Amino acid sequence: MGWPHYLMNPEALSRLFNSIEELDSLNVFEVSLKRDGPVVALRADLPRFPEHPSRRWPPGANRVQVWIEFIGVEALSLTGFDKDNSANLEVAPMQAGYSFMLRGPAIVLSGQCECIRIAGVSAYIDEEAVNNGMERTR
């Protein structure tokens, strides 16, 4: 089962996508640490554009970005960060909470947390993708 199935609020994605499967591959733009919680937040592009985009998003948007929050974090480890942080996110249930591992060629982020939620979803127009003839994909 992919990480969206372990979310506190899976409806944040299931209302946009016909299926929340195959969303494991992320392109990470930002990792932030917040002492309240403590929380680790990822801002990342999802691998595909949703079938049911929000009407509030810009016309012609071709990328969807999420804020994923890991709440009540313990045993955090971060290695690497680069201009291209493509990675796969894996989540596994534990007796109390979840373990998570984001692993890619340039980044490895792992830890344990109490819960996981989507803190925000937005879309934007990736001009480079438009110029290369790619639409609504990563």
Coordinates of C-alpha atoms in Angstrom, one line a residue:
M1 CA 0.0 0.0 0.0
G2 CA 1.3 3.5 -0.9
W3 CA 1.9 6.3 1.6
P4 CA -1.5 8.1 0.8
H5 CA -3.3 5.2 2.4
Y6 CA -1.7 6.1 5.8
L7 CA -2.8 9.8 5.8
M8 CA -5.0 11.2 8.5
N9 CA -6.9 13.0 5.6
P10 CA -6.7 10.8 2.5
E11 CA -9.6 12.7 1.0
A12 CA -7.2 15.6 0.4
L13 CA -6.0 13.4 -2.5
S14 CA -8.8 11.0 -3.2
R15 CA -11.1 13.9 -4.2
L16 CA -8.6 14.9 -6.9
F17 CA -7.5 11.5 -8.2
N18 CA -9.5 8.6 -9.4
S19 CA -6.9 6.4 -7.7
I20 CA -4.3 7.4 -5.0
E21 CA -2.1 4.5 -6.1
E22 CA 1.3 5.1 -7.7
L23 CA 1.9 8.5 -6.0
D24 CA 5.1 7.2 -4.3
S25 CA 7.6 9.1 -6.6
L26 CA 8.0 12.7 -5.5
N27 CA 10.1 15.6 -6.6
V28 CA 11.0 17.3 -3.3
F29 CA 11.4 21.1 -3.4
E30 CA 11.6 21.8 0.3
V31 CA 12.1 20.1 3.7
S32 CA 11.2 22.1 6.8
L33 CA 11.5 21.3 10.4
K34 CA 9.1 22.7 13.0
R35 CA 9.6 22.3 16.7
D36 CA 5.8 22.3 17.5
G37 CA 4.9 18.7 17.2
P38 CA 7.7 18.2 16.2
V39 CA 6.8 18.3 12.5
V40 CA 8.8 17.5 9.3
A41 CA 7.1 19.0 6.2
L42 CA 7.9 18.1 2.6
R43 CA 6.8 20.3 -0.3
A44 CA 6.9 18.1 -3.4
D45 CA 5.5 17.6 -6.8
L46 CA 3.4 14.5 -7.3
P47 CA 4.2 12.2 -10.2
R48 CA 1.0 12.9 -12.1
F49 CA -1.7 15.6 -12.5
P50 CA -5.1 14.8 -11.0
E51 CA -8.1 13.8 -13.0
H52 CA -10.3 16.2 -11.0
P53 CA -8.3 19.4 -10.5
S54 CA -9.6 22.2 -8.3
R55 CA -11.5 25.0 -10.0
R56 CA -9.4 27.4 -8.0
W57 CA -6.1 26.3 -9.7
P58 CA -4.7 28.4 -12.6
P59 CA -6.0 27.5 -16.0
G60 CA -3.4 25.4 -17.8
A61 CA -1.8 24.1 -14.6
N62 CA 0.2 21.0 -15.3
R63 CA 1.9 20.2 -12.0
V64 CA 0.4 19.5 -8.6
Q65 CA 2.3 20.1 -5.4
V66 CA 1.6 18.9 -1.9
W67 CA 2.7 19.7 1.6
I68 CA 3.1 16.4 3.5
E69 CA 3.5 16.7 7.2
F70 CA 4.9 14.0 9.5
I71 CA 3.7 14.9 13.0
G72 CA 5.3 13.8 16.3
V73 CA 8.6 13.0 14.6
E74 CA 11.4 10.9 16.3
A75 CA 14.6 9.4 15.1
L76 CA 14.9 11.8 12.2
S77 CA 17.8 11.5 9.7
L78 CA 18.4 13.6 6.6
T79 CA 21.3 12.9 4.2
G80 CA 21.9 15.0 1.0
F81 CA 19.8 17.6 -0.8
D82 CA 20.3 18.9 -4.4
K83 CA 18.7 20.7 -7.2
D84 CA 17.0 17.4 -8.3
N85 CA 15.5 15.6 -5.3
S86 CA 13.5 12.9 -7.1
A87 CA 12.8 10.2 -4.6
N88 CA 10.3 7.5 -3.6
L89 CA 8.3 7.8 -0.3
E90 CA 7.6 4.7 1.6
V91 CA 5.5 4.5 4.8
A92 CA 5.1 1.5 7.1
P93 CA 2.8 1.2 10.1
M94 CA 4.4 0.5 13.5
Q95 CA 2.9 -0.5 16.8
A96 CA 2.6 3.2 17.7
G97 CA 2.7 5.4 14.5
Y98 CA 4.6 5.0 11.3
S99 CA 8.1 4.8 9.9
F100 CA 8.9 6.8 6.8
M101 CA 11.7 6.7 4.2
L102 CA 12.2 9.1 1.4
R103 CA 15.0 7.7 -0.8
G104 CA 16.5 9.0 -4.0
P105 CA 19.9 9.5 -5.6
A106 CA 20.4 12.9 -4.0
I107 CA 18.3 12.7 -0.8
V108 CA 17.5 10.2 2.0
L109 CA 15.1 11.3 4.7
S110 CA 13.9 8.8 7.3
G111 CA 12.2 8.8 10.7
Q112 CA 9.3 7.8 12.8
C113 CA 6.1 9.7 13.4
E114 CA 2.8 9.6 15.1
C115 CA 0.7 10.6 12.1
I116 CA 0.9 11.9 8.5
R117 CA -1.3 14.5 6.8
I118 CA -1.6 16.6 3.7
A119 CA -1.3 20.2 4.9
G120 CA -2.0 21.7 1.4
V121 CA -2.4 21.0 -2.3
S122 CA -1.8 23.5 -5.0
A123 CA -1.0 23.5 -8.8
Y124 CA 1.1 25.6 -11.0
I125 CA 2.2 25.9 -14.7
D126 CA 5.6 24.4 -15.4
E127 CA 6.7 26.4 -18.4
E128 CA 9.6 24.1 -19.1
A129 CA 7.2 21.2 -19.5
V130 CA 4.9 23.2 -21.7
N131 CA 7.8 24.2 -23.9
N132 CA 8.9 20.5 -24.2
G133 CA 5.4 19.4 -25.2
M134 CA 4.7 17.7 -21.9
E135 CA 1.3 18.3 -20.4
R136 CA 0.1 17.4 -16.9
T137 CA 2.8 14.9 -16.1
R138 CA 6.0 15.1 -14.2

